[in-house]
CSV table of C-alpha atoms and ligand atoms in Angstrom, one decimal:
chain,number,residue,atom,x,y,z
A,7,MET,CA,32.0,6.2,-15.0
A,8,GLU,CA,29.9,7.0,-12.0
A,9,ASN,CA,27.6,4.4,-10.5
A,10,SER,CA,29.0,1.7,-12.8
A,11,LEU,CA,30.2,-1.8,-12.4
A,12,LEU,CA,32.1,-4.2,-14.7
A,13,ILE,CA,32.0,-7.9,-14.0
A,14,LYS,CA,34.8,-9.5,-15.9
A,15,ASN,CA,35.1,-13.1,-17.3
A,16,ALA,CA,31.7,-14.3,-16.2
A,17,ARG,CA,30.6,-17.7,-17.5
A,18,LEU,CA,26.9,-17.6,-18.5
A,19,SER,CA,24.6,-20.5,-18.2
A,20,ASP,CA,25.2,-21.3,-21.9
A,21,GLY,CA,28.9,-21.5,-21.3
A,22,ARG,CA,30.0,-18.2,-23.0
A,23,VAL,CA,32.5,-16.2,-20.9
A,24,LEU,CA,31.8,-12.5,-21.2
A,25,ASN,CA,32.0,-9.2,-19.5
A,26,ILE,CA,28.9,-7.5,-18.0
A,27,PHE,CA,28.8,-3.8,-17.8
A,28,CYS,CA,26.2,-2.2,-15.5
A,29,ARG,CA,25.4,1.4,-15.0
A,30,GLU,CA,22.7,3.1,-12.8
A,31,GLY,CA,21.4,-0.2,-11.7
A,32,ARG,CA,20.8,-1.8,-15.1
A,33,ILE,CA,22.8,-4.1,-17.4
A,34,ARG,CA,24.2,-2.0,-20.2
A,35,SER,CA,26.2,-4.5,-22.2
A,36,VAL,CA,27.0,-8.2,-22.2
A,37,GLY,CA,29.9,-9.0,-24.5
A,38,ALA,CA,33.6,-8.9,-25.1
A,39,GLU,CA,34.2,-5.2,-24.5
A,40,SER,CA,35.6,-4.0,-21.2
A,41,PRO,CA,34.5,-0.4,-20.6
A,42,GLY,CA,36.0,1.7,-17.8
A,43,ALA,CA,33.9,1.3,-14.6
A,44,GLU,CA,33.9,2.8,-11.1
A,45,ARG,CA,34.1,-0.7,-9.8
A,46,ILE,CA,35.4,-4.0,-11.2
A,47,ILE,CA,34.6,-7.6,-10.0
A,48,GLU,CA,36.6,-10.4,-11.5
A,49,ALA,CA,34.5,-13.4,-11.9
A,50,GLY,CA,37.4,-15.5,-13.0
A,51,GLY,CA,35.4,-17.8,-15.2
A,52,ARG,CA,32.8,-18.6,-12.5
A,53,TRP,CA,29.2,-19.1,-13.3
A,54,LEU,CA,27.0,-16.0,-13.3
A,55,MET,CA,23.3,-16.3,-13.2
A,56,PRO,CA,20.4,-13.8,-12.9
A,57,GLY,CA,19.5,-13.2,-9.2
A,58,ILE,CA,17.0,-15.7,-8.0
A,59,ILE,CA,13.4,-14.6,-7.7
A,60,ASP,CA,11.6,-16.3,-4.8
A,61,VAL,CA,7.8,-15.7,-5.1
A,62,HIS,CA,7.1,-17.8,-2.0
A,63,THR,CA,8.7,-16.4,1.2
A,64,HIS,CA,7.2,-15.9,4.7
A,65,ILE,CA,9.0,-12.7,5.9
A,66,ARG,CA,6.9,-12.2,9.1
A,67,ASP,CA,8.1,-8.7,10.5
A,68,MET,CA,5.6,-6.3,12.1
A,69,GLU,CA,4.0,-8.2,15.0
A,70,LEU,CA,6.0,-11.3,14.3
A,71,SER,CA,9.4,-9.8,13.9
A,72,HIS,CA,10.7,-12.1,16.7
A,73,LYS,CA,10.5,-14.8,14.1
A,74,GLU,CA,12.0,-12.8,11.2
A,75,ASP,CA,11.9,-9.4,9.7
A,76,TRP,CA,12.7,-7.9,6.3
A,77,ALA,CA,16.3,-7.1,7.4
A,78,SER,CA,17.1,-10.7,8.5
A,79,ALA,CA,15.1,-12.4,5.7
A,80,SER,CA,16.7,-10.2,3.0
A,81,ALA,CA,20.2,-10.8,4.5
A,82,SER,CA,19.5,-14.6,4.3
A,83,ALA,CA,18.2,-14.1,0.8
A,84,ALA,CA,21.3,-12.2,-0.4
A,85,ARG,CA,23.6,-14.9,0.9
A,86,GLY,CA,21.5,-17.5,-0.8
A,87,GLY,CA,21.6,-15.7,-4.2
A,88,VAL,CA,17.9,-14.5,-3.9
A,89,THR,CA,17.6,-10.9,-5.2
A,90,SER,CA,13.8,-10.6,-5.1
A,91,LEU,CA,11.5,-11.8,-2.4
A,92,CYS,CA,7.7,-11.9,-2.5
A,93,ASP,CA,6.1,-12.1,0.9
A,94,MET,CA,3.1,-14.2,1.8
A,95,PRO,CA,0.0,-12.6,3.3
A,96,ASN,CA,-0.2,-14.7,6.5
A,97,THR,CA,1.6,-12.1,8.6
A,98,ARG,CA,0.3,-10.1,11.5
A,99,PRO,CA,-1.5,-8.0,10.5
A,100,ALA,CA,-2.5,-10.4,7.6
A,101,THR,CA,-2.4,-8.8,4.2
A,102,PHE,CA,-6.0,-9.0,3.1
A,103,ASP,CA,-7.0,-5.4,3.3
A,104,LEU,CA,-5.5,-2.1,2.1
A,105,PRO,CA,-4.3,-0.8,5.5
A,106,SER,CA,-2.4,-4.0,6.1
A,107,LEU,CA,-0.9,-3.8,2.6
A,108,GLU,CA,0.3,-0.3,3.4
A,109,ALA,CA,1.9,-1.5,6.6
A,110,LYS,CA,3.7,-4.2,4.7
A,111,TRP,CA,5.1,-1.8,2.1
A,112,ALA,CA,6.4,0.2,5.0
A,113,ALA,CA,8.0,-2.8,6.7
A,114,ALA,CA,9.5,-3.9,3.3
A,115,ARG,CA,11.6,-0.7,3.0
A,116,LYS,CA,14.1,-2.4,5.3
A,117,SER,CA,14.8,-5.0,2.6
A,118,LEU,CA,18.3,-5.3,1.2
A,119,VAL,CA,16.9,-7.1,-1.9
A,120,ASN,CA,13.9,-6.3,-4.1
A,121,TYR,CA,10.4,-7.0,-2.8
A,122,GLY,CA,6.9,-7.9,-3.8
A,123,VAL,CA,3.7,-8.7,-1.9
A,124,ASN,CA,1.2,-11.5,-2.4
A,125,PHE,CA,-2.2,-10.4,-1.3
A,126,GLY,CA,-4.4,-12.8,0.8
A,127,VAL,CA,-7.8,-14.1,-0.3
A,128,THR,CA,-10.6,-14.5,2.1
A,129,GLU,CA,-14.2,-15.4,1.5
A,130,ASN,CA,-15.3,-11.8,1.2
A,131,ASN,CA,-12.4,-9.4,0.5
A,132,HIS,CA,-12.9,-9.2,-3.3
A,133,ARG,CA,-13.3,-5.4,-3.2
A,134,GLN,CA,-10.0,-5.0,-1.3
A,135,ILE,CA,-8.3,-7.3,-3.8
A,136,GLU,CA,-9.5,-5.2,-6.7
A,137,GLN,CA,-8.2,-2.1,-5.1
A,138,ALA,CA,-4.8,-3.4,-4.1
A,139,ARG,CA,-2.0,-1.8,-6.2
A,140,GLY,CA,1.4,-3.2,-7.1
A,141,ILE,CA,0.9,-6.7,-5.8
A,142,ASN,CA,2.6,-9.8,-7.1
A,143,ALA,CA,-0.3,-12.3,-7.0
A,144,LEU,CA,-3.3,-13.4,-4.9
A,145,LYS,CA,-2.7,-16.1,-2.3
A,146,MET,CA,-5.3,-18.5,-1.1
A,147,PHE,CA,-5.0,-21.1,1.6
A,148,MET,CA,-7.4,-24.1,1.3
A,149,ALA,CA,-6.3,-25.5,4.6
A,150,GLU,CA,-5.1,-24.0,7.8
A,151,SER,CA,-1.3,-23.5,8.0
A,152,SER,CA,-0.2,-20.5,10.1
A,153,ALA,CA,-2.8,-18.6,8.1
A,154,GLY,CA,-5.7,-18.0,10.4
A,155,TYR,CA,-8.2,-18.2,7.4
A,156,VAL,CA,-9.2,-20.8,4.8
A,157,VAL,CA,-11.1,-20.7,1.6
A,158,GLN,CA,-12.5,-24.0,0.3
A,159,GLN,CA,-16.0,-23.2,-1.1
A,160,PRO,CA,-16.1,-23.9,-4.9
A,161,GLY,CA,-18.2,-20.8,-5.3
A,162,VAL,CA,-15.6,-18.5,-3.8
A,163,ILE,CA,-12.8,-20.1,-5.7
A,164,ARG,CA,-14.7,-19.6,-8.9
A,165,ARG,CA,-15.0,-16.0,-8.2
A,166,VAL,CA,-11.4,-15.6,-7.3
A,167,LEU,CA,-10.3,-17.3,-10.5
A,168,ARG,CA,-12.4,-14.9,-12.6
A,169,LEU,CA,-10.8,-12.1,-10.6
A,170,SER,CA,-7.3,-13.4,-11.3
A,171,GLN,CA,-8.2,-13.2,-15.0
A,172,LYS,CA,-9.6,-9.7,-14.7
A,173,LEU,CA,-6.6,-8.4,-12.8
A,174,ASN,CA,-4.1,-10.4,-14.7
A,175,LYS,CA,-2.6,-11.7,-11.5
A,176,PRO,CA,-1.9,-15.4,-10.8
A,177,LEU,CA,-3.9,-17.1,-8.0
A,178,MET,CA,-1.4,-18.9,-5.9
A,179,VAL,CA,-2.9,-21.7,-3.9
A,180,HIS,CA,-1.9,-23.7,-0.9
A,181,SER,CA,-3.6,-26.9,-2.1
A,182,GLU,CA,-4.7,-29.1,0.8
A,183,LEU,CA,-8.4,-29.4,1.8
A,184,GLN,CA,-9.2,-28.3,5.3
A,185,SER,CA,-12.3,-30.6,5.7
A,186,CYS,CA,-10.1,-33.6,4.7
A,187,VAL,CA,-7.3,-32.6,7.1
A,188,GLU,CA,-9.8,-32.4,9.9
A,189,GLU,CA,-11.2,-35.9,9.0
A,190,HIS,CA,-7.7,-37.3,9.2
A,191,HIS,CA,-7.0,-35.7,12.6
A,192,LYS,CA,-9.7,-38.0,14.1
A,193,ARG,CA,-8.0,-41.1,12.7
A,194,TYR,CA,-4.4,-40.9,13.8
A,195,SER,CA,-2.5,-40.0,16.9
A,196,HIS,CA,-1.2,-36.4,16.9
A,197,ASP,CA,2.6,-36.7,16.7
A,198,MET,CA,5.3,-36.0,14.2
A,199,ALA,CA,5.6,-39.5,12.9
A,200,HIS,CA,2.0,-39.2,11.7
A,201,HIS,CA,2.2,-35.7,10.3
A,202,HIS,CA,2.1,-36.9,6.7
A,203,LEU,CA,-1.0,-39.0,7.5
A,204,LEU,CA,-2.8,-36.3,9.6
A,205,ARG,CA,-2.4,-34.1,6.5
A,206,HIS,CA,-3.0,-37.1,4.2
A,207,ARG,CA,-1.9,-37.0,0.5
A,208,GLU,CA,-5.5,-37.5,-0.4
A,209,CYS,CA,-6.2,-34.0,1.0
A,210,ALA,CA,-3.8,-32.4,-1.3
A,211,ILE,CA,-4.8,-34.5,-4.3
A,212,GLU,CA,-8.5,-33.7,-3.8
A,213,ALA,CA,-7.8,-30.0,-3.5
A,214,THR,CA,-5.7,-30.0,-6.7
A,215,ARG,CA,-8.3,-32.0,-8.5
A,216,LEU,CA,-10.9,-29.5,-7.5
A,217,LEU,CA,-8.7,-26.5,-8.5
A,218,LEU,CA,-8.0,-28.0,-12.0
A,219,GLN,CA,-11.7,-28.6,-12.5
A,220,LEU,CA,-12.7,-25.1,-11.5
A,221,GLN,CA,-9.9,-23.5,-13.6
A,222,LYS,CA,-11.1,-25.5,-16.6
A,223,GLU,CA,-14.6,-24.2,-16.2
A,224,GLU,CA,-13.8,-20.6,-15.2
A,225,GLY,CA,-10.5,-19.8,-16.7
A,226,GLY,CA,-8.1,-17.6,-14.7
A,227,TYR,CA,-4.5,-18.0,-13.9
A,228,LEU,CA,-3.8,-20.8,-11.4
A,229,TYR,CA,-0.4,-21.3,-9.7
A,230,ILE,CA,-0.3,-24.3,-7.4
A,231,ALA,CA,2.4,-23.7,-4.7
A,232,HIS,CA,4.6,-26.4,-3.2
A,233,VAL,CA,3.3,-29.4,-5.0
A,234,ALA,CA,4.5,-32.5,-3.0
A,235,THR,CA,2.9,-35.6,-4.4
A,236,ALA,CA,3.5,-37.6,-7.5
A,237,GLU,CA,-0.2,-37.7,-8.3
A,238,GLU,CA,-0.6,-33.9,-8.3
A,239,ALA,CA,2.4,-33.5,-10.5
A,240,ALA,CA,0.9,-35.9,-13.0
A,241,MET,CA,-2.5,-34.3,-12.9
A,242,ILE,CA,-1.1,-30.8,-13.4
A,243,ALA,CA,1.1,-32.0,-16.3
A,244,ALA,CA,-1.9,-33.5,-18.0
A,245,ALA,CA,-4.0,-30.3,-17.5
A,246,LYS,CA,-1.2,-28.2,-19.0
A,247,ALA,CA,-0.9,-30.6,-21.9
A,248,ALA,CA,-4.7,-30.1,-22.4
A,249,GLY,CA,-4.1,-26.4,-22.6
A,250,GLN,CA,-5.1,-25.2,-19.2
A,251,THR,CA,-3.4,-22.1,-17.7
A,252,VAL,CA,-1.9,-23.7,-14.7
A,253,TRP,CA,1.6,-23.5,-13.3
A,254,PHE,CA,3.2,-25.3,-10.5
A,255,GLU,CA,6.0,-24.8,-8.0
A,256,VAL,CA,8.0,-27.3,-6.1
A,257,THR,CA,10.3,-26.7,-3.1
A,258,PRO,CA,13.8,-28.1,-2.5
A,259,HIS,CA,12.5,-29.9,0.6
A,260,HIS,CA,9.8,-31.7,-1.2
A,261,LEU,CA,12.3,-32.6,-4.0
A,262,PHE,CA,15.0,-33.9,-1.6
A,263,LEU,CA,13.5,-35.0,1.7
A,264,ASN,CA,11.2,-37.8,2.6
A,265,THR,CA,9.8,-39.1,5.9
A,266,GLY,CA,13.0,-41.2,6.3
A,267,HIS,CA,15.0,-38.1,6.8
A,268,LEU,CA,12.9,-36.8,9.6
A,269,LYS,CA,13.5,-39.4,12.3
A,270,ASN,CA,14.9,-38.1,15.6
A,271,ASN,CA,14.4,-34.5,14.4
A,272,GLY,CA,11.4,-33.5,16.5
A,273,ASN,CA,9.1,-30.9,14.8
A,274,ILE,CA,12.0,-29.4,12.8
A,275,GLY,CA,10.8,-31.0,9.6
A,276,LYS,CA,7.1,-30.2,10.3
A,277,VAL,CA,5.9,-28.4,7.2
A,278,ASN,CA,2.7,-28.1,5.2
A,279,PRO,CA,2.2,-29.8,2.9
A,280,PRO,CA,4.2,-32.5,4.7
A,281,ILE,CA,7.4,-34.1,3.5
A,282,ARG,CA,6.2,-37.3,1.8
A,283,GLN,CA,7.7,-40.5,0.4
A,284,ALA,CA,10.9,-41.3,-1.6
A,285,SER,CA,8.7,-42.2,-4.5
A,286,ASP,CA,7.3,-38.6,-4.5
A,287,ASN,CA,10.9,-37.2,-4.4
A,288,ARG,CA,11.6,-39.3,-7.6
A,289,ALA,CA,8.4,-38.2,-9.3
A,290,LEU,CA,8.9,-34.5,-8.6
A,291,GLN,CA,12.5,-34.6,-9.8
A,292,GLN,CA,11.4,-36.3,-12.9
A,293,ALA,CA,8.6,-33.8,-13.5
A,294,LEU,CA,11.2,-31.1,-13.1
A,295,ILE,CA,13.6,-32.8,-15.5
A,296,ASP,CA,10.8,-33.4,-18.0
A,297,GLY,CA,10.0,-29.7,-18.0
A,298,HIS,CA,6.6,-29.8,-16.3
A,299,VAL,CA,7.6,-27.9,-13.1
A,300,ASP,CA,7.5,-24.2,-13.6
A,301,THR,CA,9.3,-22.7,-10.6
A,302,ILE,CA,11.2,-23.4,-7.4
A,303,GLY,CA,9.9,-21.6,-4.3
A,304,THR,CA,11.7,-21.7,-1.1
A,305,ASP,CA,8.6,-21.5,1.2
A,306,HIS,CA,11.1,-20.0,3.7
A,307,ALA,CA,8.8,-20.2,6.8
A,308,PRO,CA,10.7,-19.1,9.9
A,309,HIS,CA,9.5,-19.7,13.4
A,310,THR,CA,11.5,-19.5,16.7
A,311,LEU,CA,13.2,-22.7,17.9
A,312,GLU,CA,11.3,-22.5,21.1
A,313,GLU,CA,8.1,-22.7,19.1
A,314,LYS,CA,9.4,-25.6,17.0
A,315,ASN,CA,10.3,-27.4,20.3
A,316,LYS,CA,6.8,-27.4,21.6
A,317,PRO,CA,4.7,-30.6,21.6
A,318,TYR,CA,3.5,-31.6,18.1
A,319,ASP,CA,0.1,-30.0,18.2
A,320,GLN,CA,1.4,-26.6,19.3
A,321,ALA,CA,4.6,-26.5,17.1
A,322,PRO,CA,4.2,-24.4,14.0
A,323,SER,CA,4.9,-25.8,10.6
A,324,GLY,CA,7.7,-24.4,8.4
A,325,PHE,CA,11.5,-23.9,8.4
A,326,PRO,CA,13.9,-21.5,6.7
A,327,GLY,CA,15.0,-22.2,3.1
A,328,LEU,CA,16.6,-19.1,1.6
A,329,GLU,CA,20.2,-20.1,2.5
A,330,THR,CA,20.0,-23.6,1.2
A,331,SER,CA,17.8,-23.7,-1.8
A,332,LEU,CA,20.3,-22.9,-4.5
A,333,ALA,CA,22.9,-25.3,-3.3
A,334,LEU,CA,20.3,-28.0,-3.0
A,335,MET,CA,19.1,-27.4,-6.6
A,336,LEU,CA,22.7,-27.4,-7.8
A,337,ARG,CA,22.8,-31.1,-7.0
A,338,LEU,CA,20.7,-31.8,-10.1
A,339,VAL,CA,23.1,-29.9,-12.2
A,340,HIS,CA,26.2,-31.6,-10.7
A,341,GLU,CA,24.6,-35.0,-11.3
A,342,GLY,CA,24.1,-34.0,-14.9
A,343,ARG,CA,20.3,-34.4,-14.6
A,344,ILE,CA,19.5,-30.8,-15.6
A,345,ARG,CA,21.4,-28.1,-17.5
A,346,ARG,CA,22.4,-24.8,-16.0
A,347,GLU,CA,19.9,-23.1,-18.3
A,348,ARG,CA,17.1,-25.2,-16.8
A,349,LEU,CA,18.0,-24.1,-13.3
A,350,GLU,CA,18.1,-20.5,-14.4
A,351,GLU,CA,14.7,-21.0,-16.0
A,352,LEU,CA,13.2,-22.5,-12.8
A,353,MET,CA,14.6,-20.0,-10.4
A,354,CYS,CA,14.8,-16.8,-12.3
A,355,ARG,CA,13.2,-16.6,-15.7
A,356,ARG,CA,9.9,-18.4,-15.2
A,357,PRO,CA,9.0,-16.5,-12.0
A,358,ALA,CA,9.6,-13.3,-13.8
A,359,GLU,CA,7.5,-14.4,-16.8
A,360,ILE,CA,4.6,-16.0,-14.9
A,361,PHE,CA,4.1,-13.0,-12.5
A,362,GLY,CA,4.9,-10.4,-15.1
A,363,ILE,CA,7.9,-9.0,-13.1
A,364,LYS,CA,9.4,-6.3,-15.2
A,365,ASP,CA,13.0,-6.3,-16.3
A,366,ARG,CA,14.3,-9.0,-14.0
A,367,GLY,CA,15.1,-12.7,-14.2
A,368,SER,CA,17.5,-12.7,-17.1
A,369,VAL,CA,21.0,-11.5,-18.1
A,370,ARG,CA,20.3,-9.1,-20.9
A,371,GLU,CA,20.9,-5.5,-21.8
A,372,GLY,CA,18.3,-3.2,-20.3
A,373,ALA,CA,17.3,-5.5,-17.4
A,374,TRP,CA,18.0,-4.5,-13.8
A,375,ALA,CA,21.5,-5.8,-12.8
A,376,ASP,CA,20.4,-8.5,-10.3
A,377,LEU,CA,23.2,-11.0,-10.7
A,378,ILE,CA,24.9,-13.8,-8.8
A,379,ILE,CA,28.3,-15.4,-9.1
A,380,ILE,CA,28.6,-19.0,-7.9
A,381,ASP,CA,31.6,-20.9,-6.8
A,382,GLU,CA,30.5,-24.4,-8.0
A,383,GLU,CA,33.5,-26.2,-6.4
A,384,LYS,CA,33.0,-24.9,-2.9
A,385,SER,CA,31.7,-27.6,-0.6
A,386,TRP,CA,30.1,-26.6,2.7
A,387,THR,CA,28.1,-28.2,5.5
A,388,VAL,CA,24.8,-26.8,6.4
A,389,ASP,CA,25.2,-25.2,9.8
A,390,PRO,CA,22.1,-23.4,10.9
A,391,ALA,CA,23.9,-21.7,13.8
A,392,ALA,CA,25.6,-19.6,11.1
A,393,PHE,CA,22.5,-18.7,9.2
A,394,PHE,CA,21.5,-15.0,8.7
A,395,THR,CA,17.8,-15.8,9.1
A,396,LYS,CA,16.6,-15.6,12.7
A,397,ALA,CA,15.4,-19.2,12.4
A,398,ARG,CA,18.6,-21.1,13.1
A,399,TYR,CA,17.6,-24.7,12.5
A,400,SER,CA,17.0,-26.8,9.4
A,401,PRO,CA,16.0,-30.3,8.4
A,402,PHE,CA,19.2,-30.1,6.1
A,403,ALA,CA,21.5,-29.4,9.1
A,404,GLY,CA,24.8,-31.4,8.7
A,405,MET,CA,24.2,-32.1,5.0
A,406,ARG,CA,27.2,-31.6,2.8
A,407,LEU,CA,26.4,-29.4,-0.2
A,408,ARG,CA,28.5,-28.2,-3.2
A,409,GLY,CA,28.2,-24.7,-4.7
A,410,ALA,CA,28.0,-21.4,-2.9
A,411,VAL,CA,27.2,-17.8,-3.9
A,412,VAL,CA,30.3,-15.6,-3.7
A,413,THR,CA,28.7,-12.4,-5.0
A,414,THR,CA,25.1,-11.2,-5.0
A,415,ILE,CA,24.4,-8.0,-6.9
A,416,VAL,CA,21.1,-6.2,-6.5
A,417,ASN,CA,20.3,-3.3,-8.8
A,418,GLY,CA,23.9,-3.0,-9.8
A,419,ARG,CA,25.4,-3.0,-6.3
A,420,PRO,CA,27.1,-5.9,-4.5
A,421,VAL,CA,25.1,-6.8,-1.4
A,422,TRP,CA,26.9,-10.0,-0.6
A,423,HIS,CA,30.5,-10.1,-1.6
A,424,GLU,CA,33.8,-11.4,-0.2
A,425,GLY,CA,32.0,-13.1,2.7
A,426,ARG,CA,30.2,-10.0,3.9
A,427,LEU,CA,27.0,-8.1,3.6
A,428,HIS,CA,27.1,-4.5,2.3
A,429,PRO,CA,24.5,-1.8,2.8
A,430,SER,CA,21.8,-1.8,0.2
A,431,LYS,CA,18.2,-0.9,-0.5
A,432,GLY,CA,16.0,-3.1,-2.4
A,433,MET,CA,13.4,-1.8,-4.9
A,434,GLN,CA,9.7,-2.6,-5.0
A,435,LEU,CA,9.1,-5.0,-7.9
A,436,GLU,CA,7.2,-3.6,-10.9
A,437,TYR,CA,4.9,-5.5,-13.1
A,438,ARG,CA,4.0,-5.6,-16.8
B,9,DOR,O1,4.7,-25.1,6.7
B,9,DOR,C1,4.2,-24.1,6.3
B,9,DOR,N1,4.5,-22.9,7.0
B,9,DOR,N2,3.3,-24.1,5.4
B,9,DOR,C2,2.5,-23.0,5.1
B,9,DOR,O2,1.6,-23.0,4.3
B,9,DOR,C3,2.6,-21.7,5.9
B,9,DOR,C4,4.0,-21.7,6.5
B,9,DOR,C5,4.1,-20.6,7.6
B,9,DOR,O3,3.7,-19.5,7.3
B,9,DOR,O4,4.7,-20.9,8.6
B,10,ZN,ZN1,4.2,-21.0,2.2
């Protein structure tokens, strides 16, 4: 049958081994039958998951394409099992008006995987936000971080929360308070050893406390990105238990790295919010195991190595994450601390539900065929020189990981298969 694909003997997250038949980009059957297909992939009992949806990616492109572009980021995504990417607005031009949104849609057509766009919030772009079509979410920075603009006035945040409700779009927030960060910059010497104090945990805790209070009073859909402290995880879990509409994301780096891992690594591990303490790693992992964490975001944030090698004050924050995030998360599965279903929920199902992404994030008939096959036994060493992203460095360099994506299927077509990329065109995400 034309434009069809049969994946045989795939082990789903719940342990069932089944065949998956896809036609014209969508999953048509999941079961024991084995219909004739143009193309057959033998999964051989390996684990098949929905493709990962990363709602927190910095793709760059346009005027910053020397750092990354849609082609390189999406190649990196495909290899890491990520089949949908949502770009952040702190690009050049920044996505907080309609012409820059148009420029971004045009750039995203190069993507090998599916794509969405988070629209930036400034103090006075509410009109533009209301007119923006097809976006994934609103994104607001409360502290400077390669963003160039900051919103921290409660009055503006209230208005944006109401807008998120009206537009039915989550408000994603980078939750650190700029005024607090500036205060701490007067107290400590400016070097990498003090990064986590210059952007003190109190700044993140204060920002999250304010956000939770404002959400309680105004309503709206609040999504707190890259939560990195034990205190915030506890506060958000309590707010959820009290019935507030708040979700939170954690990153693999905040789950698995602490300041002890960053010694002798220059500014490679400089990221905002900063890498914190081992006790934060434990608390975030526990919050994830206990079901409080909603999603995993990579916060893939490529810069050039030359930029990262500049003196501390001039070196930008962020590092790539698309090619390491799944294998890092698999650790929790291998250690028996979470089930496969929970990983699937965090990386695929919940992002689709929270952001209202149509027909993706689960393996079911009628959904788009975004699927990945994982070799769970394959061990590999993180070697940034071999990355597909343009940012060929990582705080995880040299780490031994277990589990690799052998096949990534986007809209029914293999994009990453047998160790190679194959030509593909991603689709613009659609929303409920
Ligand atoms: O470390 C970071 N890098 N944190 C952010 O919030 C922005 C990002 C970037 O765009 O480089
Ligand atoms: Zn980010």
